[in-house]
Structure formats: structure tokens, C-alpha cells
Amino acid sequence: MTPTTLEFPGRLAAVEERISHAVEKSGRQRADITLVAVSKKFSASALRSAYEAGLRYFGENYVQEFALKRPELEDLAGAGYHLIGHLQSNKARLAVSLFQTIHTVDSAKLLQKLDAAAVEAGKPLDALIEVKLSGEETKAGAPETDIPAILEAAALCAKVRVTGLMTMPPWSTDGEGARPYFQRLAVLARQYRLSQLSMGMSNDFEVAIEEGATLIRVGTALFGPRPKPV
Ligand SMILES: *Cc1c(COP(=O)(O)O)cnc(C)c1O
């Protein structure tokens, strides 16, 4: 476990070391993996410190929470923002105005809403399909049998490009429990010729990298425990 007493640069160094180790073990390149710093529940200033330490990609779960932080981040040149939490279609327009990549498309209908909003905004958008691979009732995402219909809708999009798949496996302490889910997502991505795989969080990103992750979503290992909701 990463000690939570370290300041941000120390935590980032620890995460980079874990990434290097997994990259080496799997014969991949560091450049093939994008570290998305999950800044949900942290302030704009925490995000700014991460940017100053060299991070460029940030993951947020809640559209409205990020809408409040975004004005404070105008000067962070080259920063990219990813929505990794569930998106309700009535927030598609706001999401398009705030994010460059949406990891959580779970229906053709949501994709169509996003494309309409992206056309209206004159802005390209990358999207990933969130796939629900476990039987857990609480887990979001489309069943894998919905992928073809979502890709058919994607072929008709003017501004949205579906680049990959995302999943959230059931929680496991050491990450090994997540491996079969990561393997399944990689098989599906190959089957549908999608290049991006968004998988792996603080406790299991090494396993995700070994199984082909291109986007890892890391919160706690970078920022420490999230502040308790008030
Ligand atoms: C919060 C969250 C993360 C980051 O989780 P950590 O365990 O803090 O690294 C990654 N992905 C999603 C979808 C999340 O909601």
C-alpha cells in the first residue's frame, strides 16, 4: 500500500514506480499507458498541485461537482478531463462542455444525446463504452451483448468517436480478483477492434496494465483518502 502520509510528489513517484514495474513485467511501454488522476471530492487546488507535479489527465465522477471546479482551472494549459462516473442523459450537454473523454457510455441513446450535444457545441468527443461484466446489481454499465448496438449508433455519430471499453470489476484487495474481468474486457476490445482499455484503479492497476490497460484511473494512491462527504 502507498503510505498516505506522503505529500503529492511522493505519492506520484510511488505510483510511477508501480506503473514501471508492471510495464516491465508485461513487456509494454510506459507511453502506452495514460495515467488519469481521479480527483473527485478533491478541490480545484488539489488538482492544480497534481498538474504542477506533471499530471495532465484528470478523472471526475460527477458532472455538477466538476462544473464548480472547472472555472478555477482555466489556466491549466493542455489539461484533459475525463468523465468516469455514470452520466444521466439530461446532463449530456453540460458533460460535453466540460470533458474531452467520457468513459461511461452505456446505451445507444446516451451516445446519440452526446453526439447531438457535441455537434451543437462544435466539439469532438472521445467516448468509451462502460461494460458491466459482473453480475452485481449495483454495478453500472452495458451488458456485453449491447456492445454491437452501441457501435452501430457510433458509426452514425458526427462528432463522437468511440475508442474503447471501460469496466469496474468487483472490489478485491490485491487486484488478482479483478484479473478475469480485465482479461474479458481485453478480449471484447480485440473482438470489436477498439484500441482503448480503461481499467485499473489504485488497488489493481498493475494487474490491469498486465492485461492491456491503456487508461488507468487512479485516485487514492495519488491524492490519499477522499475527504468524507459533509
Ligand atoms: C473513484 C473511482 C476511481 C478511483 O478509485 P481509487 O480506488 O481511489 O483509485 C476509478 N474509477 C472510477 C470509476 C471511480 O469511481
Short mmCIF file of C-alpha atoms and ligand atoms in Angstrom, two decimals:
data_model
loop_
_atom_site.label_atom_id
_atom_site.label_comp_id
_atom_site.label_asym_id
_atom_site.label_seq_id
_atom_site.Cartn_x
_atom_site.Cartn_y
_atom_site.Cartn_z
CA MET A 1 0.00 0.00 0.00
CA THR A 2 1.13 3.55 -0.67
CA PRO A 3 1.68 5.41 2.59
CA THR A 4 -0.95 8.14 2.82
CA THR A 5 1.34 10.44 4.80
CA LEU A 6 3.46 11.24 1.74
CA GLU A 7 2.88 14.57 0.02
CA PHE A 8 1.64 14.57 -3.54
CA PRO A 9 5.02 14.34 -5.32
CA GLY A 10 5.98 11.35 -3.17
CA ARG A 11 2.71 9.58 -3.90
CA LEU A 12 3.06 10.26 -7.60
CA ALA A 13 6.60 8.84 -7.56
CA ALA A 14 5.29 5.71 -5.81
CA VAL A 15 2.53 5.30 -8.42
CA GLU A 16 5.01 5.80 -11.28
CA GLU A 17 7.25 3.14 -9.75
CA ARG A 18 4.35 0.69 -9.61
CA ILE A 19 3.48 1.52 -13.23
CA SER A 20 7.11 0.99 -14.37
CA HIS A 21 7.24 -2.35 -12.64
CA ALA A 22 4.02 -3.55 -14.31
CA VAL A 23 5.12 -2.18 -17.69
CA GLU A 24 8.42 -4.04 -17.43
CA LYS A 25 6.78 -7.25 -16.28
CA SER A 26 4.39 -7.22 -19.22
CA GLY A 27 6.88 -6.07 -21.88
CA ARG A 28 4.89 -2.93 -22.64
CA GLN A 29 5.92 0.73 -22.96
CA ARG A 30 5.19 3.43 -20.36
CA ALA A 31 3.98 5.65 -23.21
CA ASP A 32 1.16 3.20 -24.00
CA ILE A 33 -0.48 3.93 -20.66
CA THR A 34 -2.25 7.15 -19.72
CA LEU A 35 -2.48 7.89 -16.03
CA VAL A 36 -5.84 9.50 -15.30
CA ALA A 37 -5.70 11.15 -11.86
CA VAL A 38 -9.09 10.69 -10.22
CA SER A 39 -9.73 13.99 -8.44
CA LYS A 40 -13.37 13.52 -7.41
CA LYS A 41 -14.17 15.04 -3.98
CA PHE A 42 -10.87 16.95 -4.04
CA SER A 43 -10.69 20.69 -4.54
CA ALA A 44 -9.55 22.53 -7.64
CA SER A 45 -6.35 23.39 -5.76
CA ALA A 46 -5.52 19.68 -5.24
CA LEU A 47 -6.00 19.22 -8.96
CA ARG A 48 -3.73 22.20 -9.61
CA SER A 49 -0.96 20.69 -7.43
CA ALA A 50 -1.22 17.47 -9.40
CA TYR A 51 -0.94 19.46 -12.63
CA GLU A 52 2.13 21.26 -11.29
CA ALA A 53 3.67 17.87 -10.47
CA GLY A 54 3.25 16.96 -14.16
CA LEU A 55 -0.11 15.21 -14.44
CA ARG A 56 -2.27 16.20 -17.40
CA TYR A 57 -5.34 13.93 -17.30
CA PHE A 58 -7.98 14.11 -14.61
CA GLY A 59 -10.96 11.89 -13.93
CA GLU A 60 -14.13 13.17 -12.30
CA ASN A 61 -17.28 11.26 -11.37
CA TYR A 62 -19.86 13.97 -11.00
CA VAL A 63 -20.71 16.44 -13.76
CA GLN A 64 -22.02 19.10 -11.37
CA GLU A 65 -19.11 18.82 -8.97
CA PHE A 66 -16.66 19.35 -11.81
CA ALA A 67 -18.70 22.23 -13.25
CA LEU A 68 -17.97 24.09 -9.99
CA LYS A 69 -14.22 23.41 -10.10
CA ARG A 70 -13.69 23.97 -13.81
CA PRO A 71 -13.67 27.82 -13.78
CA GLU A 72 -10.70 27.75 -11.38
CA LEU A 73 -8.70 25.64 -13.83
CA GLU A 74 -8.88 27.82 -16.96
CA ASP A 75 -5.12 28.47 -16.95
CA LEU A 76 -4.02 24.81 -16.88
CA ALA A 77 -2.89 24.55 -20.49
CA GLY A 78 -3.11 21.12 -22.05
CA ALA A 79 -5.06 19.52 -19.21
CA GLY A 80 -7.58 16.86 -20.29
CA TYR A 81 -10.70 15.99 -18.34
CA HIS A 82 -12.37 12.59 -18.34
CA LEU A 83 -15.80 11.75 -17.00
CA ILE A 84 -15.55 8.35 -15.31
CA GLY A 85 -18.83 8.36 -13.36
CA HIS A 86 -22.31 7.47 -14.54
CA LEU A 87 -23.84 10.05 -16.88
CA GLN A 88 -27.55 10.80 -17.00
CA SER A 89 -28.64 11.81 -20.48
CA ASN A 90 -30.13 15.09 -19.24
CA LYS A 91 -26.58 16.16 -18.33
CA ALA A 92 -25.10 15.26 -21.74
CA ARG A 93 -24.78 18.89 -22.85
CA LEU A 94 -23.03 20.02 -19.69
CA ALA A 95 -20.77 16.97 -19.85
CA VAL A 96 -19.78 17.78 -23.45
CA SER A 97 -18.87 21.33 -22.44
CA LEU A 98 -16.63 20.10 -19.59
CA PHE A 99 -14.96 16.88 -20.70
CA GLN A 100 -12.88 15.63 -23.65
CA THR A 101 -13.48 11.94 -22.95
CA ILE A 102 -16.46 10.12 -21.47
CA HIS A 103 -15.70 6.62 -20.13
CA THR A 104 -19.25 5.68 -19.21
CA VAL A 105 -21.42 5.39 -22.30
CA ASP A 106 -23.87 2.60 -21.52
CA SER A 107 -26.53 2.93 -24.21
CA ALA A 108 -27.04 3.94 -27.84
CA LYS A 109 -29.48 6.56 -26.61
CA LEU A 110 -26.88 8.25 -24.40
CA LEU A 111 -24.38 8.16 -27.25
CA GLN A 112 -26.87 9.87 -29.57
CA LYS A 113 -27.52 12.58 -26.96
CA LEU A 114 -23.79 13.15 -26.59
CA ASP A 115 -23.33 13.39 -30.34
CA ALA A 116 -26.17 15.90 -30.67
CA ALA A 117 -24.60 17.99 -27.89
CA ALA A 118 -21.14 17.72 -29.46
CA VAL A 119 -22.48 18.80 -32.86
CA GLU A 120 -24.23 21.76 -31.23
CA ALA A 121 -21.04 22.73 -29.40
CA GLY A 122 -18.89 22.11 -32.50
CA LYS A 123 -16.60 20.00 -30.36
CA PRO A 124 -15.20 16.49 -30.92
CA LEU A 125 -15.62 13.99 -28.11
CA ASP A 126 -13.99 10.64 -27.36
CA ALA A 127 -16.12 8.01 -25.69
CA LEU A 128 -15.71 4.56 -24.21
CA ILE A 129 -18.42 2.02 -23.61
CA GLU A 130 -18.71 1.02 -19.96
CA VAL A 131 -19.24 -2.73 -19.85
CA LYS A 132 -20.83 -4.48 -16.92
CA LEU A 133 -19.04 -7.81 -16.60
CA SER A 134 -20.04 -8.85 -13.10
CA GLY A 135 -23.49 -9.90 -12.02
CA GLU A 136 -23.54 -7.33 -9.21
CA GLU A 137 -26.80 -5.39 -9.25
CA THR A 138 -25.16 -2.14 -8.23
CA LYS A 139 -22.57 -2.02 -10.99
CA ALA A 140 -23.26 0.38 -13.84
CA GLY A 141 -22.56 -0.29 -17.48
CA ALA A 142 -24.00 -2.00 -20.53
CA PRO A 143 -24.15 -5.79 -20.73
CA GLU A 144 -21.62 -7.01 -23.29
CA THR A 145 -24.46 -8.11 -25.56
CA ASP A 146 -25.37 -4.40 -26.02
CA ILE A 147 -21.96 -3.50 -27.48
CA PRO A 148 -22.91 -4.17 -31.15
CA ALA A 149 -25.97 -1.88 -30.97
CA ILE A 150 -23.93 0.90 -29.34
CA LEU A 151 -21.25 0.55 -32.03
CA GLU A 152 -23.91 0.74 -34.75
CA ALA A 153 -25.06 4.02 -33.24
CA ALA A 154 -21.43 5.14 -33.03
CA ALA A 155 -20.97 4.62 -36.76
CA LEU A 156 -23.63 7.30 -37.34
CA CYS A 157 -22.13 9.87 -34.95
CA ALA A 158 -20.73 13.07 -36.44
CA LYS A 159 -18.61 14.26 -33.52
CA VAL A 160 -18.30 11.38 -31.07
CA ARG A 161 -15.67 8.73 -31.64
CA VAL A 162 -15.98 5.50 -29.67
CA THR A 163 -12.39 4.48 -28.96
CA GLY A 164 -12.62 1.75 -26.38
CA LEU A 165 -14.15 -0.06 -23.43
CA MET A 166 -14.17 0.60 -19.70
CA THR A 167 -15.03 -1.61 -16.76
CA MET A 168 -15.20 -1.61 -12.96
CA PRO A 169 -14.70 -5.12 -11.56
CA PRO A 170 -15.99 -6.08 -8.12
CA TRP A 171 -13.63 -4.80 -5.44
CA SER A 172 -10.78 -7.09 -4.43
CA THR A 173 -7.93 -6.31 -2.05
CA ASP A 174 -4.96 -7.39 -4.11
CA GLY A 175 -6.18 -6.95 -7.66
CA GLU A 176 -5.87 -10.62 -8.61
CA GLY A 177 -9.63 -10.97 -8.20
CA ALA A 178 -10.04 -8.37 -10.95
CA ARG A 179 -7.83 -10.18 -13.47
CA PRO A 180 -10.57 -12.30 -15.14
CA TYR A 181 -12.67 -9.15 -15.69
CA PHE A 182 -9.72 -7.28 -17.21
CA GLN A 183 -8.97 -10.27 -19.43
CA ARG A 184 -12.57 -10.40 -20.61
CA LEU A 185 -12.61 -6.67 -21.41
CA ALA A 186 -9.40 -7.07 -23.44
CA VAL A 187 -10.95 -9.94 -25.41
CA LEU A 188 -14.01 -7.81 -26.19
CA ALA A 189 -11.89 -4.83 -27.27
CA ARG A 190 -9.97 -7.07 -29.67
CA GLN A 191 -13.18 -8.59 -30.97
CA TYR A 192 -14.66 -5.15 -31.74
CA ARG A 193 -11.33 -3.62 -32.84
CA LEU A 194 -11.30 -0.93 -30.18
CA SER A 195 -7.89 0.31 -29.06
CA GLN A 196 -8.53 1.87 -25.66
CA LEU A 197 -9.00 -0.11 -22.45
CA SER A 198 -9.93 1.90 -19.35
CA MET A 199 -9.35 -0.43 -16.42
CA GLY A 200 -7.43 -0.46 -13.17
CA MET A 201 -7.71 1.69 -10.04
CA SER A 202 -5.43 2.27 -7.02
CA ASN A 203 -5.59 -1.30 -5.76
CA ASP A 204 -5.38 -3.19 -9.04
CA PHE A 205 -3.77 -1.09 -11.79
CA GLU A 206 -0.68 -3.32 -12.07
CA VAL A 207 -2.91 -6.27 -12.98
CA ALA A 208 -4.82 -4.03 -15.41
CA ILE A 209 -1.57 -2.98 -17.11
CA GLU A 210 -0.52 -6.62 -17.41
CA GLU A 211 -3.85 -7.31 -19.13
CA GLY A 212 -3.55 -4.41 -21.59
CA ALA A 213 -4.97 -1.28 -19.93
CA THR A 214 -4.27 1.94 -21.85
CA LEU A 215 -6.05 4.23 -19.38
CA ILE A 216 -5.70 3.65 -15.65
CA ARG A 217 -7.92 5.60 -13.25
CA VAL A 218 -6.03 6.26 -10.03
CA GLY A 219 -7.44 8.29 -7.14
CA THR A 220 -6.50 7.27 -3.61
CA ALA A 221 -2.91 6.23 -4.40
CA LEU A 222 -2.27 9.76 -5.74
CA PHE A 223 -4.39 12.03 -3.56
CA GLY A 224 -4.77 10.00 -0.37
CA PRO A 225 -8.13 9.04 1.11
CA ARG A 226 -11.01 11.10 -0.25
CA PRO A 227 -12.49 13.72 2.07
CA LYS A 228 -15.66 12.45 3.77
CA PRO A 229 -18.82 13.97 2.34
CA VAL A 230 -20.18 16.71 4.60
C1 LIG B 1 -13.27 6.66 -7.70
C2 LIG B 1 -13.03 5.92 -8.95
C3 LIG B 1 -11.72 5.53 -9.32
C4 LIG B 1 -10.51 5.74 -8.45
O1 LIG B 1 -10.54 4.86 -7.38
P1 LIG B 1 -9.30 4.72 -6.37
O2 LIG B 1 -9.52 3.42 -5.74
O3 LIG B 1 -9.39 5.87 -5.43
O4 LIG B 1 -8.06 4.77 -7.19
C5 LIG B 1 -11.56 4.92 -10.56
N1 LIG B 1 -12.62 4.68 -11.37
C6 LIG B 1 -13.87 5.03 -11.04
C7 LIG B 1 -14.96 4.74 -11.99
C8 LIG B 1 -14.11 5.64 -9.82
O5 LIG B 1 -15.38 5.95 -9.49
#
